[in-house]
XYZ file of C-alpha atoms in Angstrom:
661
model
C -0.058 -0.226 0.013
C 1.337 3.586 -0.781
C -0.262 6.773 -0.207
C 0.045 8.962 -3.277
C -2.020 12.045 -2.346
C -4.439 13.932 0.218
C -7.274 16.532 -0.399
C -8.904 18.429 2.142
C -12.072 20.363 1.920
C -12.726 22.780 4.741
C -11.874 19.991 6.921
C -10.969 21.484 10.388
C -8.133 24.229 10.388
C -7.602 23.712 6.762
C -9.892 26.314 4.681
C -10.516 25.932 1.074
C -9.257 23.180 -1.240
C -5.811 21.708 -0.131
C -3.734 18.857 -0.994
C -0.043 16.780 -0.223
C 1.184 14.533 -2.661
C 3.337 12.360 -0.995
C 6.845 10.449 -2.183
C 6.585 7.370 -3.529
C 10.004 7.208 -5.194
C 12.346 3.836 -3.735
C 14.653 6.124 -3.694
C 13.651 9.170 -2.062
C 10.090 7.409 0.281
C 10.071 9.861 2.690
C 7.768 13.212 3.089
C 8.173 15.409 5.765
C 5.643 17.970 7.330
C 7.042 20.679 9.525
C 4.943 22.960 11.430
C 4.905 25.094 15.325
C 2.776 23.611 17.939
C -1.139 23.481 17.438
C -0.707 23.914 13.654
C -2.314 21.563 12.352
C -0.398 18.621 12.570
C -2.125 16.397 14.287
C -5.471 17.356 12.339
C -3.172 16.226 9.216
C -3.057 13.095 10.935
C -6.597 12.216 11.810
C -7.752 12.946 8.961
C -6.552 10.331 7.119
C -8.654 7.518 9.475
C -11.546 10.134 9.673
C -11.586 9.177 5.630
C -10.789 6.097 6.038
C -12.806 4.866 8.925
C -15.159 8.240 10.166
C -13.621 8.495 13.299
C -10.845 10.754 14.922
C -9.768 11.442 18.206
C -11.025 14.535 17.915
C -13.434 15.829 21.499
C -15.333 18.021 18.346
C -16.995 15.877 15.833
C -17.350 17.739 13.766
C -14.811 18.774 11.303
C -16.603 21.520 9.289
C -13.582 24.925 9.419
C -15.258 26.663 11.799
C -12.808 29.035 9.636
C -15.492 28.639 6.728
C -18.633 28.098 8.941
C -18.187 31.792 10.230
C -18.560 32.900 6.567
C -21.813 30.869 6.268
C -25.146 32.102 6.810
C -28.407 30.344 8.072
C -29.866 27.487 6.429
C -26.922 27.101 3.979
C -25.238 24.107 3.433
C -21.821 23.366 3.216
C -19.353 19.950 2.277
C -16.123 18.995 3.948
C -14.347 15.943 3.050
C -11.010 14.298 2.455
C -10.039 12.548 -0.418
C -6.970 9.656 -0.010
C -5.280 8.391 -3.229
C -3.613 5.404 -2.515
C -2.295 2.148 -4.164
C -2.733 -1.322 -3.306
C -2.169 -4.243 -4.720
C -1.092 -2.513 -7.671
C -4.489 -0.554 -8.325
C -5.233 2.947 -7.049
C -7.913 3.864 -5.366
C -9.289 7.364 -4.915
C -11.449 7.123 -1.675
C -13.992 9.480 -0.867
C -15.627 10.999 2.742
C -17.637 13.738 2.550
C -19.898 15.145 5.137
C -22.822 17.928 4.954
C -23.194 21.122 7.196
C -25.588 23.832 7.425
C -26.091 25.936 10.563
C -30.164 26.307 12.023
C -31.408 29.751 12.526
C -29.367 30.396 15.752
C -25.967 28.733 14.232
C -25.998 25.524 15.633
C -23.764 23.663 13.537
C -25.759 20.282 11.693
C -25.002 17.705 10.155
C -27.163 16.411 6.909
C -25.551 13.655 5.404
C -22.514 11.562 4.815
C -20.959 10.173 1.874
C -18.454 7.683 1.577
C -17.135 6.488 -1.737
C -14.548 4.115 -3.478
C -13.526 4.694 -7.295
C -11.018 3.387 -9.605
C -9.715 3.132 -12.550
C -9.687 -0.530 -15.244
C -7.495 -1.988 -17.723
C -9.207 1.025 -19.801
C -8.506 3.571 -17.887
C -12.269 4.051 -17.010
C -13.673 5.105 -13.685
C -15.297 2.615 -12.173
C -16.909 3.245 -8.274
C -17.864 0.279 -5.694
C -20.673 -0.007 -4.600
C -21.677 1.541 -1.888
C -22.561 -1.797 0.690
C -19.194 -2.974 -0.385
C -16.796 0.434 0.144
C -16.158 -0.631 4.123
C -15.197 -3.834 2.976
C -12.934 -2.700 0.312
C -10.989 -0.472 3.151
C -11.164 -3.245 5.585
C -9.495 -5.516 2.874
C -6.638 -2.222 2.597
C -6.167 -1.577 6.021
C -8.374 -2.461 8.524
C -9.330 -0.212 11.177
C -7.842 -2.676 13.816
C -4.370 -2.638 12.191
C -4.799 1.001 11.565
C -2.855 2.068 14.239
C 0.030 0.601 13.968
C 1.377 2.392 10.852
C -1.282 5.284 11.804
C 0.375 7.317 14.914
C 1.569 9.666 16.891
C 4.223 9.640 20.378
C 1.863 8.268 22.756
C 0.574 5.869 20.535
C 3.716 4.544 20.841
C 4.772 4.656 24.656
C 0.975 2.754 24.600
C 1.688 0.058 21.949
C 4.950 -0.529 23.877
C 3.615 -0.677 27.368
C 0.809 -3.948 26.301
C 3.393 -5.537 24.985
C 5.536 -5.620 27.658
C 2.801 -6.467 30.484
C 1.258 -9.803 28.574
C -2.118 -6.788 27.419
C -0.381 -7.795 23.970
C -3.407 -9.950 22.456
C -4.817 -7.557 20.278
C -1.266 -6.732 19.363
C 0.092 -10.686 18.359
C -3.489 -10.925 16.220
C -2.438 -7.543 13.718
C 0.966 -8.907 14.114
C -0.064 -12.266 12.165
C -2.476 -10.795 10.318
C 0.258 -7.896 9.131
C 2.880 -11.094 8.285
C 0.110 -12.841 6.355
C -0.551 -15.966 9.183
C -4.547 -14.538 8.845
C -4.718 -17.749 5.721
C -4.004 -19.927 7.531
C -5.748 -19.417 10.786
C -8.717 -18.339 8.484
C -8.244 -21.878 6.368
C -8.034 -24.006 9.768
C -11.736 -21.839 11.524
C -13.354 -23.090 8.301
C -12.643 -26.260 8.626
C -12.822 -27.576 12.583
C -13.405 -23.752 14.175
C -15.308 -24.374 17.022
C -18.708 -25.768 19.150
C -20.258 -22.382 18.232
C -19.486 -22.491 14.665
C -21.659 -25.554 14.630
C -23.037 -26.567 10.760
C -20.669 -23.679 9.457
C -17.797 -25.141 9.114
C -16.740 -28.255 6.926
C -16.089 -30.667 9.913
C -19.654 -29.122 12.023
C -21.285 -29.818 8.636
C -20.397 -33.538 7.836
C -20.862 -34.076 11.840
C -24.509 -33.320 11.233
C -25.161 -35.602 8.417
C -24.996 -38.801 9.989
C -27.793 -40.679 9.493
C -28.792 -42.593 12.553
C -31.541 -44.509 11.410
C -29.416 -47.474 10.655
C -28.058 -47.185 14.132
C -28.767 -45.779 17.286
C -26.271 -45.741 19.004
C -25.106 -42.951 16.668
C -27.504 -40.537 17.428
C -26.163 -41.462 21.156
C -23.270 -41.078 20.120
C -22.978 -38.239 18.686
C -25.173 -36.148 20.885
C -22.734 -37.701 23.853
C -19.585 -36.287 21.229
C -21.604 -32.706 21.045
C -21.476 -32.570 24.398
C -17.899 -33.129 25.488
C -17.181 -30.840 22.276
C -18.773 -27.879 24.542
C -17.373 -28.851 27.931
C -14.016 -29.164 25.934
C -14.641 -25.011 23.931
C -15.910 -24.311 27.361
C -12.415 -25.621 29.399
C -10.480 -24.729 26.488
C -11.779 -20.922 27.135
C -10.840 -21.401 31.272
C -7.352 -22.472 29.699
C -6.870 -19.593 27.836
C -8.374 -16.950 29.927
C -6.057 -18.723 32.815
C -3.147 -18.262 30.812
C -3.570 -14.596 29.632
C -3.785 -13.946 33.808
C -0.980 -15.809 33.959
C 1.159 -13.627 31.832
C -0.375 -10.681 33.368
C 0.241 -12.416 36.885
C 3.972 -13.146 36.363
C 4.023 -9.889 34.598
C 3.149 -7.997 38.047
C 5.407 -10.267 39.794
C 8.424 -8.945 37.488
C 7.500 -5.285 38.271
C 6.874 -5.705 41.856
C 10.246 -7.452 42.059
C 12.044 -4.862 40.172
C 10.826 -2.426 42.390
C 11.614 -4.507 45.787
C 15.546 -5.105 44.105
C 15.784 -1.338 43.133
C 15.166 -0.915 46.273
C 18.287 -2.833 47.146
C 20.101 -0.338 44.408
C 18.763 2.555 46.203
C 21.642 1.478 49.123
C 24.082 0.875 46.104
C 23.174 4.732 45.011
C 23.827 6.304 48.682
C 27.618 4.322 48.366
C 28.209 5.399 45.232
C 27.339 8.755 46.362
C 30.009 8.389 49.261
C 32.202 7.408 47.589
C 31.904 10.373 44.632
C 32.053 12.911 47.547
C 35.321 11.118 48.911
C 36.874 11.475 45.363
C 35.611 15.208 45.207
C 37.632 15.580 48.673
C 40.529 14.267 47.857
C 40.718 16.372 44.285
C 39.786 19.440 46.447
C 42.700 18.804 48.861
C 45.389 18.328 45.732
C 43.691 21.116 44.046
C 44.321 23.596 46.927
C 47.805 22.382 47.504
C 48.508 22.190 43.730
C 47.462 25.741 43.314
C 49.770 26.774 46.405
C 52.675 25.059 44.578
C 52.022 27.220 41.247
C 51.539 30.571 42.712
C 54.803 30.241 44.710
C 56.448 28.595 41.604
C 55.534 32.209 39.799
C 56.153 34.035 42.116
C 60.195 32.964 42.704
C 60.780 32.392 39.509
C 58.277 34.293 36.954
C 60.750 37.826 37.087
C 63.768 35.162 35.585
C 60.912 34.040 33.127
C 60.399 36.812 31.563
C 63.640 39.060 31.667
C 65.280 35.400 30.043
C 64.718 37.022 26.100
C 66.743 40.055 27.480
C 69.494 38.395 29.460
C 69.518 35.798 26.869
C 70.272 38.811 23.846
C 72.903 40.571 26.812
C 74.988 37.234 26.788
C 74.554 37.026 22.883
C 75.977 40.448 22.730
C 78.966 40.357 25.234
C 80.080 36.539 24.604
C 81.753 38.621 21.466
C 83.263 41.163 23.879
C 87.320 40.388 23.915
C 87.276 41.099 26.983
C 85.245 38.525 28.454
C 87.609 36.174 29.129
C 90.966 38.510 30.032
C 90.163 38.875 33.933
C 92.362 37.152 36.650
C 90.000 36.121 39.602
C 90.964 38.390 42.736
C 93.604 40.200 41.029
C 93.061 44.246 41.868
C 95.371 46.609 40.232
C 96.467 48.032 44.070
C 97.964 44.023 44.056
C 100.092 44.922 40.812
C 101.151 48.013 41.858
C 102.906 46.257 45.156
C 104.866 43.674 42.992
C 105.713 46.611 40.129
C 107.118 48.776 43.173
C 108.643 45.579 45.065
C 110.532 44.818 41.560
C 109.710 41.377 42.648
C 106.965 38.707 41.890
C 105.839 36.544 44.478
C 107.527 33.951 42.911
C 110.587 35.449 43.498
C 111.602 36.652 40.210
C 112.913 39.765 39.259
C 110.767 42.955 37.665
C 112.490 45.480 35.458
C 111.455 48.299 34.135
C 111.237 47.634 30.461
C 111.425 44.015 30.964
C 109.265 41.681 29.721
C 107.843 40.698 33.372
C 107.387 44.821 33.523
C 105.767 44.691 30.225
C 103.053 41.611 30.882
C 102.214 43.154 34.256
C 101.487 46.435 32.897
C 98.995 44.432 30.099
C 97.427 42.936 33.036
C 96.506 45.971 34.339
C 93.774 46.996 31.252
C 91.472 43.886 32.288
C 91.465 44.020 35.948
C 89.262 46.045 38.404
C 89.106 48.974 38.258
C 90.732 49.607 34.565
C 88.266 47.483 33.210
C 84.674 45.789 33.149
C 85.576 42.309 31.466
C 85.789 40.709 35.291
C 81.975 42.196 36.173
C 80.741 41.304 32.719
C 82.061 37.469 33.091
C 80.836 37.635 36.875
C 77.145 38.986 35.122
C 77.070 36.573 32.335
C 77.577 33.273 34.574
C 74.369 35.215 36.683
C 72.488 35.252 33.559
C 73.225 31.883 32.558
C 72.222 30.873 36.025
C 69.194 32.671 36.453
C 68.272 31.741 32.794
C 68.044 28.273 33.860
C 65.972 29.358 36.930
C 62.956 30.538 34.789
C 63.287 27.913 31.943
C 60.659 25.419 32.769
C 58.162 28.484 34.712
C 55.973 27.324 31.816
C 56.129 24.143 31.350
C 55.522 23.324 35.021
C 52.985 25.663 35.554
C 50.764 24.655 32.044
C 51.243 20.711 33.753
C 50.598 21.555 36.686
C 47.220 23.685 36.177
C 46.304 20.650 33.480
C 46.196 18.233 36.533
C 44.014 20.959 38.628
C 41.774 21.046 35.663
C 41.641 17.259 34.988
C 40.664 17.147 38.851
C 38.397 20.362 38.520
C 36.515 17.931 35.568
C 36.323 14.633 37.487
C 34.590 16.853 40.712
C 31.746 18.977 37.678
C 31.297 15.244 36.901
C 31.024 13.689 40.461
C 28.873 16.744 41.191
C 26.512 15.998 38.308
C 26.766 11.968 39.025
C 25.583 12.854 42.533
C 22.487 15.190 41.527
C 21.129 12.188 39.108
C 21.767 9.716 41.650
C 19.811 11.856 44.200
C 17.177 12.061 41.699
C 16.729 8.666 41.357
C 17.268 8.183 45.750
C 14.191 10.072 45.321
C 11.983 7.425 43.517
C 12.367 4.863 46.028
C 9.860 4.460 48.711
C 9.192 1.806 51.733
C 9.561 -1.675 50.025
C 6.704 -3.354 53.145
C 3.400 -2.327 50.504
C 5.221 -3.657 47.822
C 6.280 -6.880 49.174
C 2.668 -7.551 51.093
C 1.376 -6.863 47.240
C 4.372 -9.064 45.692
C 2.837 -11.990 47.861
C -0.690 -11.628 47.467
C 0.138 -11.974 43.171
C 2.766 -15.350 44.166
C -0.353 -16.984 46.080
C -2.763 -16.240 43.409
C -0.331 -17.521 41.076
C 0.176 -20.486 42.482
C -3.459 -20.963 42.356
C -4.163 -19.947 39.016
C -1.284 -22.630 37.922
C -2.163 -25.410 40.131
C -6.217 -24.358 37.760
C -4.019 -24.549 34.754
C -2.809 -28.221 35.202
C -6.303 -28.879 36.329
C -8.148 -27.573 33.866
C -5.239 -29.604 31.121
C -5.619 -32.848 32.605
C -9.851 -32.212 32.493
C -8.526 -31.178 28.402
C -6.843 -34.297 27.740
C -9.658 -36.910 29.421
C -11.690 -34.935 27.103
C -10.181 -35.192 23.906
C -9.584 -38.875 24.625
C -12.687 -39.795 25.761
C -14.285 -37.730 22.134
C -11.398 -39.633 19.745
C -12.850 -42.869 22.136
C -16.523 -41.488 20.916
C -16.041 -40.387 17.571
C -13.857 -43.736 16.841
C -16.827 -46.112 18.076
C -19.531 -43.717 15.736
C -17.048 -44.406 12.787
C -17.112 -48.291 13.265
C -21.076 -47.954 12.931
C -20.801 -45.644 10.760
C -18.737 -47.472 8.412
C -21.663 -50.038 7.570
C -23.831 -47.408 6.005
C -22.942 -46.618 2.897
C -24.364 -43.123 2.996
C -22.463 -42.499 6.579
C -19.490 -44.414 4.828
C -19.132 -41.206 2.554
C -19.945 -39.241 5.609
C -17.161 -40.703 7.594
C -14.797 -40.498 3.896
C -15.615 -36.481 3.601
C -14.415 -35.843 7.130
C -11.806 -37.894 7.226
C -9.890 -35.965 4.416
C -11.593 -32.319 5.801
C -9.536 -33.360 9.659
C -6.145 -34.845 8.053
C -6.212 -31.453 5.707
C -7.075 -29.594 9.011
C -3.728 -31.252 10.882
C -1.250 -30.522 8.213
C -2.598 -26.599 7.993
C -2.227 -26.711 11.859
C 1.254 -28.468 11.988
C 1.789 -26.253 9.175
C 0.563 -22.621 10.274
C 2.857 -24.076 13.973
C 6.150 -24.288 11.713
C 5.127 -20.830 9.453
C 4.981 -18.742 12.556
C 7.184 -20.074 14.709
C 9.466 -19.590 11.740
C 8.221 -15.830 11.738
C 8.378 -15.352 14.862
C 12.145 -15.786 15.261
C 12.599 -14.273 12.096
C 10.773 -11.194 13.234
C 12.707 -11.409 17.373
C 16.777 -11.155 14.869
C 14.959 -8.534 12.411
C 13.090 -6.263 15.944
C 16.908 -6.846 17.868
C 18.756 -5.275 14.861
C 16.553 -2.794 14.621
C 16.394 -2.147 17.959
C 20.180 -2.493 18.437
C 20.443 0.532 15.954
C 17.649 2.826 18.205
C 18.808 1.773 21.076
C 22.296 1.344 22.168
C 22.268 0.082 24.951
C 23.542 -3.768 25.573
C 20.152 -4.651 25.571
C 18.364 -8.091 23.190
C 14.623 -8.392 22.613
C 12.823 -11.552 23.241
C 9.417 -12.187 21.866
C 7.341 -15.147 23.435
C 4.259 -17.174 21.800
C 1.868 -14.401 22.303
C 4.039 -11.715 21.256
C 4.865 -9.996 24.473
C 8.228 -8.659 24.832
C 11.070 -8.707 27.330
C 14.291 -6.516 27.532
C 17.021 -8.326 28.783
C 20.483 -7.753 29.519
C 22.375 -10.729 28.151
C 25.322 -12.334 30.095
C 24.724 -10.053 32.805
C 26.499 -12.559 35.824
C 26.588 -15.260 33.924
C 23.091 -15.770 32.866
C 20.046 -13.658 31.612
C 18.355 -10.482 33.599
C 15.023 -8.979 32.476
C 14.785 -4.942 33.140
C 11.861 -2.705 32.660
C 12.198 -0.488 30.046
C 12.391 3.037 30.438
C 10.375 5.959 28.266
C 13.360 6.334 24.998
C 13.997 2.910 25.417
C 10.224 1.471 25.246
C 9.754 3.915 22.605
C 12.553 2.348 20.326
C 11.397 -0.670 21.120
C 7.482 -0.603 19.330
C 9.918 1.478 16.737
C 11.701 -1.388 16.083
C 9.118 -3.912 16.439
C 6.791 -1.811 13.991
C 10.039 -1.571 11.687
C 10.526 -5.218 11.927
C 7.004 -6.253 11.032
C 7.141 -3.845 7.637
C 10.620 -4.882 7.014
C 9.199 -9.011 7.149
C 5.926 -7.851 5.110
C 7.809 -6.515 2.417
C 10.297 -9.676 2.301
C 6.981 -11.789 2.291
C 5.312 -10.056 -0.006
C 6.088 -12.228 -2.992
C 5.835 -15.463 -0.761
C 3.476 -17.633 -2.570
C 2.744 -19.063 0.991
C 1.826 -16.023 2.968
C 0.011 -13.497 2.418
C 1.047 -10.237 2.999
C 1.277 -6.582 1.751
C 3.769 -3.784 2.658
C 2.366 -0.557 4.648
C 3.301 3.415 4.956
C 4.520 4.631 8.202
C 2.308 7.761 8.964
C 3.547 9.479 12.429
C 3.088 12.320 13.758
C 4.949 13.560 16.270
C 7.087 10.749 16.825
C 10.514 11.942 17.902
C 9.578 14.108 20.870
C 11.406 11.617 23.726
C 14.839 10.984 21.468
C 17.601 12.697 21.890
C 19.524 13.955 19.069
C 21.714 10.701 18.686
C 18.674 8.803 18.719
C 16.508 10.294 16.311
C 20.152 10.139 13.462
C 19.486 6.715 14.286
C 15.434 6.455 13.990
C 15.599 8.606 10.895
C 18.811 6.481 8.971
C 16.737 3.565 10.425
C 13.409 3.517 9.199
C 13.207 5.109 5.443
C 15.462 2.039 4.255
C 12.646 -0.597 5.349
C 8.835 0.849 5.274
C 8.227 1.576 2.179
C 7.059 5.294 3.007
C 7.328 6.939 5.765
C 5.210 10.516 6.294
C 6.229 12.656 9.229
C 4.436 15.337 10.675
C 7.053 17.014 12.834
C 7.149 19.999 15.002
C 9.621 22.757 14.040
C 12.676 21.594 16.804
C 12.502 18.540 16.212
C 12.105 18.865 12.275
C 15.746 20.532 11.547
C 17.306 17.761 13.209
C 15.230 14.826 11.608
C 15.442 16.932 7.750
C 19.169 16.992 8.167
C 19.387 13.047 8.944
C 16.841 12.407 6.441
C 18.234 14.979 3.661
C 18.613 12.502 1.258
C 15.961 10.416 1.518
C 13.030 13.018 1.671
C 11.076 13.268 -1.743
C 8.509 15.663 -0.559
C 8.333 19.007 1.750
C 5.943 20.715 3.413
C 5.199 23.293 6.233
C 2.149 24.832 7.562
C 1.967 28.476 7.886
C -0.398 28.710 10.942
C -2.204 32.061 10.016
C -4.431 32.050 13.169
C -6.008 29.394 15.256
C -9.040 28.282 12.913
C -6.407 28.378 9.819
C -3.825 26.937 8.747
C -2.245 26.359 4.877
C 0.023 24.097 3.717
C 3.029 24.952 2.111
């Protein structure tokens, strides 16, 4: 099924004639319709169900545009309508629902009549109308109303469905899934062949049972009466068994819920210990930050001037290193020392010093490089001091950088720990006194055991009844085979029963195969949408359990949160659609692919999950139509850009009027 277009005429806040053509291209299969809150997204979504089924969720049942009503005069009539064009099994249908309204003298609105028409074009291109009496049947054939909620839905509906399939209340969902996956064909055939006692002669085997002729032997009539009585009893027992199984499923779900609540209280104590641990770490980090900050300030205070002067000192050293006088001075030798030796005429080593001698000339030369006549020694001392001071400030930047990095790391850790503490404290507030839960759990456990005992007894009774019915059928057959007419009935009935058994076995095989394939497909999609280390398990009634695999060497069921619950139903519906598309050409399973029409489906998701949903759904569903608010729409549009075939916006003029652009 593909939605090609929708045309609204004076429907709610869409005044006049306004149309939307939907993307039907296999590569660009997404239609996105954006608008602010209360601009008409939900109204447009409801237009589909009103057109197809004549129902809406609006509090006001009148769907005529209020803006159009204001323009009407008393006793004037006006029509509102929605027309959907869709393709189903290679046939294009135009489905129109129209209501005629009028205003009385008091300007009170009245519905005059409703028209529902379905037309199509034959192979020659001629328009043909389906007889009025068959229109609802045709809609049911295309998309039954009980299944529509799984393809036309909003965020609230998604969450509700998720809770249903996780709490054992998924009988309707199981039926819908089986129908969508083509398994209802088997059920119809099986029911047609045998049915139940309430169907009576309407089933094939029931018809043959009514055709036995007891004139040849009165015991046949008695066996028939006994068999009918036993089958009625068996029917009641099987119904009771079904009721017990459903109650046990719900009971078990409640036991798990209460057990989780009780267990979560223990977890609350663990959370408190986590807070204490976090606070201890924060205290240590604060001490480290204080000490490190003090050391940084001290290191900076002692060495900052050398760090900032090192460039000038380096330049001075470079200049002074080129001076010839740098290393010619003699340490600790003063001008007075040389003058004393010359005046004495003798060196301290005993060598005579006479005027104009080579010794005298050497001493006079030295006078040029020693204090106070020369700066050589002072330059030498300055250079050595500059080098020493430069080395002191050399590593100041790196040391402070490393220390500040350590301080920042501890500060970030403290911020994260404080955030965790706030989150844990919020979580702890959820835990209450578990005494009431333990009391309820005890009651449920007792009730569960009682129902389990009754179910065991019912199963025994069913087994006994089945054996007795089989015995009576054997006795009746033995007598029937002695009569020609009854022999034919027996033969025909035997064929019908054999076909019934083969179909049941084949159905069981196909149903198990489809369910396992569905579980695998759903998990693949779920892991893309919700990356949380969980898996989904589907039981025979299509209840879904969220499992944490390999948790302490065994699997643990967990209660899903809101985002996780919505991810589950997204995965579930997408999985059903995916398998339905794969089975579309399956001779054994009669299925049809369906579009997804979603009203504000991403509101409870974060940006990461919005992206994964946008990446996943268009690749699975044959067609995706999303009504979305501006803020989410910008994100969705970004991730869906290569899949968007059509794009529309709502231009809200006032509270009663919106244009589709």
